[in-house]
Amino acid sequence: MNNPGSMIDVTRFGVVVDYLQNPNAPIDMILHAKDRPTLVELARRLGEAYDCWPNSSEKIEGVVKEFISDGRLRVSALEPMGPATNARIV
């Protein structure tokens, strides 16, 4: 992924709501970045973490927790994420 910023698509909030209300949707969480530069950095870091197979899950979780803890990221999730992240769940 050479330029994560080029992969950002604008969407309507209703599309996001539809995904979260549909139990058959192909996603189980939506990440809400504070601003576009944060989203670009998040995409880059998640791409790097994804490439760390077989430890990609732990790396991805670490990136997400870092962004949540410093307030740059909030999450809409179908399943509870635990007490450490509840303050940042939308």
Coordinates of N, CA, C and O in Angstrom, one line a residue:
M1 N 0.8 -1.2 0.0 CA 0.0 0.0 0.0 C 0.9 1.2 0.0 O 1.4 1.6 1.0
N2 N 1.1 1.8 -1.2 CA 2.0 2.9 -1.3 C 1.5 4.2 -0.7 O 2.2 5.0 -0.1
N3 N 0.2 4.5 -1.0 CA -0.4 5.8 -0.5 C -1.8 5.5 0.1 O -2.8 5.5 -0.6
P4 N -1.8 5.2 1.4 CA -3.1 4.9 2.0 C -4.1 6.0 1.9 O -5.3 5.8 1.8
G5 N -3.6 7.3 1.8 CA -4.6 8.4 1.6 C -5.4 8.3 0.4 O -6.5 8.8 0.3
S6 N -4.9 7.7 -0.7 CA -5.6 7.5 -1.9 C -6.7 6.5 -1.9 O -7.5 6.4 -2.8
M7 N -6.7 5.7 -0.8 CA -7.7 4.6 -0.7 C -8.9 5.0 0.2 O -9.8 4.2 0.5
I8 N -8.9 6.3 0.7 CA -10.0 6.8 1.6 C -11.2 7.1 0.7 O -11.1 8.0 -0.2
D9 N -12.4 6.5 1.0 CA -13.6 6.8 0.3 C -14.6 7.6 1.2 O -14.7 7.2 2.4
V10 N -15.2 8.5 0.7 CA -16.3 9.2 1.4 C -17.5 8.3 1.4 O -17.8 7.7 0.4
T11 N -18.3 8.3 2.5 CA -19.5 7.5 2.5 C -20.6 8.3 3.3 O -20.3 9.3 3.9
R12 N -21.8 7.8 3.1 CA -22.9 8.4 3.9 C -22.9 7.7 5.3 O -22.7 6.4 5.3
F13 N -23.3 8.4 6.3 CA -23.4 7.7 7.6 C -24.4 6.6 7.6 O -24.2 5.6 8.3
G14 N -25.5 6.7 6.9 CA -26.5 5.7 6.8 C -25.9 4.3 6.3 O -26.4 3.3 6.8
V15 N -24.9 4.4 5.5 CA -24.3 3.1 5.0 C -23.6 2.4 6.2 O -23.7 1.2 6.4
V16 N -22.9 3.2 7.0 CA -22.3 2.7 8.2 C -23.3 2.1 9.1 O -23.1 1.0 9.7
V17 N -24.4 2.8 9.4 CA -25.4 2.3 10.3 C -26.0 1.0 9.7 O -26.2 0.0 10.5
D18 N -26.2 0.9 8.4 CA -26.8 -0.3 7.8 C -25.8 -1.5 8.1 O -26.3 -2.6 8.4
Y19 N -24.5 -1.3 7.9 CA -23.6 -2.4 8.2 C -23.7 -2.9 9.6 O -23.7 -4.1 9.9
L20 N -23.7 -1.9 10.6 CA -23.8 -2.3 12.0 C -25.1 -3.0 12.4 O -25.1 -3.7 13.4
Q21 N -26.1 -2.7 11.7 CA -27.4 -3.3 12.1 C -27.7 -4.6 11.4 O -28.6 -5.4 11.7
N22 N -26.8 -5.0 10.4 CA -27.0 -6.2 9.7 C -26.1 -7.3 10.2 O -24.8 -7.2 10.1
P23 N -26.6 -8.3 10.9 CA -25.7 -9.4 11.5 C -25.0 -10.2 10.4 O -24.0 -10.9 10.7
N24 N -25.4 -10.1 9.1 CA -24.7 -10.8 8.1 C -23.7 -9.9 7.3 O -23.1 -10.4 6.3
A25 N -23.5 -8.7 7.8 CA -22.5 -7.8 7.2 C -21.1 -8.4 7.3 O -20.8 -9.1 8.2
P26 N -20.2 -8.2 6.3 CA -18.9 -8.7 6.3 C -17.9 -8.1 7.2 O -16.7 -8.4 7.2
I27 N -18.4 -7.1 8.1 CA -17.5 -6.4 9.0 C -18.1 -6.6 10.4 O -19.3 -6.8 10.6
D28 N -17.3 -6.5 11.4 CA -17.8 -6.5 12.8 C -17.4 -5.3 13.6 O -17.8 -5.1 14.7
M29 N -16.6 -4.4 13.0 CA -16.4 -3.1 13.6 C -16.0 -2.0 12.6 O -15.6 -2.4 11.5
I30 N -16.3 -0.8 13.0 CA -15.9 0.3 12.1 C -15.0 1.2 13.0 O -15.3 1.5 14.1
L31 N -13.9 1.7 12.4 CA -13.0 2.6 13.0 C -13.3 4.0 12.6 O -13.4 4.3 11.4
H32 N -13.4 4.9 13.6 CA -13.7 6.3 13.3 C -12.5 7.1 13.7 O -12.2 7.3 14.9
A33 N -11.7 7.6 12.7 CA -10.5 8.3 12.9 C -10.9 9.8 13.2 O -11.9 10.3 12.7
K34 N -10.1 10.4 14.0 CA -10.3 11.8 14.4 C -10.3 12.8 13.2 O -11.1 13.7 13.1
D35 N -9.4 12.5 12.2 CA -9.3 13.4 11.1 C -8.7 12.6 9.9 O -8.2 11.5 10.1
R36 N -8.6 13.2 8.8 CA -8.1 12.6 7.6 C -6.6 12.2 7.8 O -6.2 11.1 7.5
P37 N -5.7 13.1 8.3 CA -4.3 12.7 8.5 C -4.2 11.5 9.5 O -3.3 10.6 9.2
T38 N -5.0 11.4 10.5 CA -5.0 10.3 11.4 C -5.4 9.0 10.6 O -4.8 7.9 10.8
L39 N -6.4 9.1 9.8 CA -6.9 8.0 9.0 C -5.8 7.4 8.1 O -5.6 6.2 8.0
V40 N -5.0 8.4 7.5 CA -3.9 8.0 6.6 C -2.9 7.2 7.4 O -2.4 6.2 7.0
E41 N -2.5 7.8 8.6 CA -1.5 7.1 9.4 C -2.0 5.8 9.9 O -1.2 4.8 9.9
L42 N -3.2 5.7 10.3 CA -3.8 4.5 10.8 C -3.8 3.4 9.7 O -3.4 2.3 9.9
A43 N -4.2 3.8 8.5 CA -4.1 2.8 7.3 C -2.7 2.3 7.1 O -2.5 1.1 6.9
R44 N -1.7 3.2 7.2 CA -0.3 2.8 6.9 C 0.1 1.9 8.0 O 0.7 0.8 7.7
R45 N -0.2 2.2 9.3 CA 0.3 1.4 10.4 C -0.4 0.0 10.4 O 0.2 -1.0 10.7
L46 N -1.7 0.0 10.1 CA -2.5 -1.3 10.0 C -1.9 -2.1 8.9 O -1.8 -3.3 9.0
G47 N -1.6 -1.5 7.7 CA -1.0 -2.2 6.6 C 0.3 -2.9 7.0 O 0.6 -4.0 6.7
E48 N 1.2 -2.1 7.7 CA 2.4 -2.7 8.2 C 2.2 -3.8 9.2 O 2.9 -4.9 9.1
A49 N 1.2 -3.7 10.1 CA 0.9 -4.7 11.1 C 0.4 -6.0 10.4 O 0.7 -7.1 10.7
Y50 N -0.5 -5.8 9.4 CA -1.0 -6.9 8.6 C 0.1 -7.7 8.0 O 0.0 -9.0 7.9
D51 N 1.1 -7.1 7.6 CA 2.2 -7.8 6.9 C 3.1 -8.6 7.8 O 4.0 -9.3 7.4
C52 N 2.9 -8.5 9.1 CA 3.7 -9.2 10.1 C 3.2 -10.6 10.4 O 3.1 -11.0 11.6
W53 N 2.7 -11.3 9.4 CA 2.2 -12.7 9.6 C 3.3 -13.5 10.2 O 4.4 -13.4 9.8
P54 N 3.1 -14.4 11.2 CA 1.8 -14.8 11.7 C 1.4 -14.0 13.0 O 0.4 -14.4 13.6
N55 N 2.1 -13.0 13.3 CA 1.7 -12.2 14.5 C 0.9 -11.0 14.2 O 0.8 -10.0 15.0
S56 N 0.2 -11.0 13.0 CA -0.5 -9.8 12.6 C -1.7 -9.4 13.5 O -1.9 -8.2 13.8
S57 N -2.4 -10.4 14.1 CA -3.5 -10.0 14.9 C -3.1 -9.2 16.2 O -3.7 -8.2 16.5
E58 N -2.0 -9.6 16.8 CA -1.5 -8.9 17.9 C -1.0 -7.5 17.6 O -1.2 -6.6 18.3
K59 N -0.3 -7.4 16.4 CA 0.2 -6.1 16.0 C -1.0 -5.2 15.6 O -0.9 -4.0 16.0
I60 N -2.0 -5.7 14.9 CA -3.1 -4.9 14.6 C -3.8 -4.4 15.9 O -4.2 -3.2 16.0
E61 N -4.0 -5.3 16.8 CA -4.7 -4.9 18.1 C -3.9 -3.8 18.8 O -4.4 -2.9 19.3
G62 N -2.6 -4.0 18.8 CA -1.7 -3.0 19.4 C -1.8 -1.6 18.8 O -1.9 -0.6 19.5
V63 N -1.9 -1.5 17.4 CA -2.1 -0.3 16.7 C -3.4 0.3 17.1 O -3.5 1.5 17.4
V64 N -4.5 -0.4 17.0 CA -5.8 0.1 17.4 C -5.9 0.6 18.8 O -6.4 1.7 19.0
K65 N -5.3 -0.2 19.7 CA -5.3 0.3 21.1 C -4.6 1.5 21.3 O -5.0 2.4 22.1
E66 N -3.4 1.7 20.6 CA -2.6 2.9 20.7 C -3.5 4.1 20.3 O -3.5 5.1 21.0
F67 N -4.1 4.0 19.1 CA -4.9 5.1 18.6 C -6.1 5.4 19.5 O -6.5 6.5 19.6
I68 N -6.7 4.4 20.0 CA -7.9 4.6 20.9 C -7.4 5.3 22.2 O -8.0 6.3 22.7
S69 N -6.3 4.8 22.8 CA -5.8 5.4 24.1 C -5.5 6.9 24.0 O -5.6 7.6 24.9
D70 N -5.0 7.3 22.8 CA -4.6 8.7 22.7 C -5.7 9.6 22.1 O -5.5 10.7 21.8
G71 N -6.9 9.0 21.9 CA -8.0 9.8 21.5 C -8.2 10.0 20.0 O -9.1 10.7 19.6
R72 N -7.3 9.4 19.2 CA -7.4 9.6 17.8 C -8.4 8.7 17.1 O -8.7 8.9 15.9
L73 N -8.9 7.7 17.8 CA -9.7 6.7 17.2 C -10.8 6.3 18.2 O -10.6 6.2 19.4
R74 N -12.0 6.1 17.6 CA -13.1 5.5 18.3 C -13.6 4.4 17.5 O -13.3 4.2 16.3
V75 N -14.4 3.5 18.1 CA -14.8 2.2 17.4 C -16.3 2.0 17.6 O -16.8 2.2 18.7
S76 N -16.9 1.6 16.5 CA -18.3 1.1 16.6 C -18.2 -0.4 16.3 O -17.6 -0.8 15.3
A77 N -18.6 -1.2 17.3 CA -18.4 -2.7 17.2 C -19.7 -3.4 17.5 O -20.5 -3.0 18.3
L78 N -19.8 -4.6 16.9 CA -21.0 -5.4 17.1 C -20.8 -6.1 18.5 O -21.8 -6.4 19.1
E79 N -19.6 -6.5 18.9 CA -19.3 -7.2 20.1 C -18.7 -6.3 21.1 O -17.9 -5.4 20.7
P80 N -18.9 -6.5 22.4 CA -18.2 -5.7 23.4 C -16.7 -5.9 23.3 O -16.2 -6.9 23.0
M81 N -16.0 -4.8 23.6 CA -14.5 -4.8 23.4 C -13.8 -4.9 24.8 O -12.6 -4.9 24.8
G82 N -14.5 -4.8 25.9 CA -13.8 -4.9 27.2 C -13.7 -3.5 27.8 O -13.8 -2.5 27.2
P83 N -13.4 -3.5 29.1 CA -13.3 -2.3 29.9 C -12.2 -1.3 29.5 O -12.4 -0.1 29.7
A84 N -11.2 -1.8 29.0 CA -10.0 -0.9 28.6 C -10.4 0.0 27.5 O -9.8 1.1 27.4
T85 N -11.4 -0.3 26.7 CA -11.7 0.5 25.5 C -13.1 1.1 25.6 O -13.5 1.8 24.7
N86 N -13.9 0.8 26.6 CA -15.3 1.2 26.6 C -15.4 2.7 26.5 O -16.4 3.2 26.0
A87 N -14.5 3.5 27.0 CA -14.6 4.9 27.0 C -14.5 5.5 25.6 O -15.0 6.6 25.3
R88 N -14.0 4.7 24.7 CA -13.8 5.2 23.3 C -14.8 4.5 22.3 O -14.5 4.6 21.1
I89 N -15.8 3.8 22.8 CA -16.7 3.1 21.9 C -17.8 4.0 21.6 O -18.4 4.6 22.5
V90 N -18.1 4.2 20.3 CA -19.2 5.0 19.8 C -20.5 4.2 19.9 O -20.5 3.1 19.4

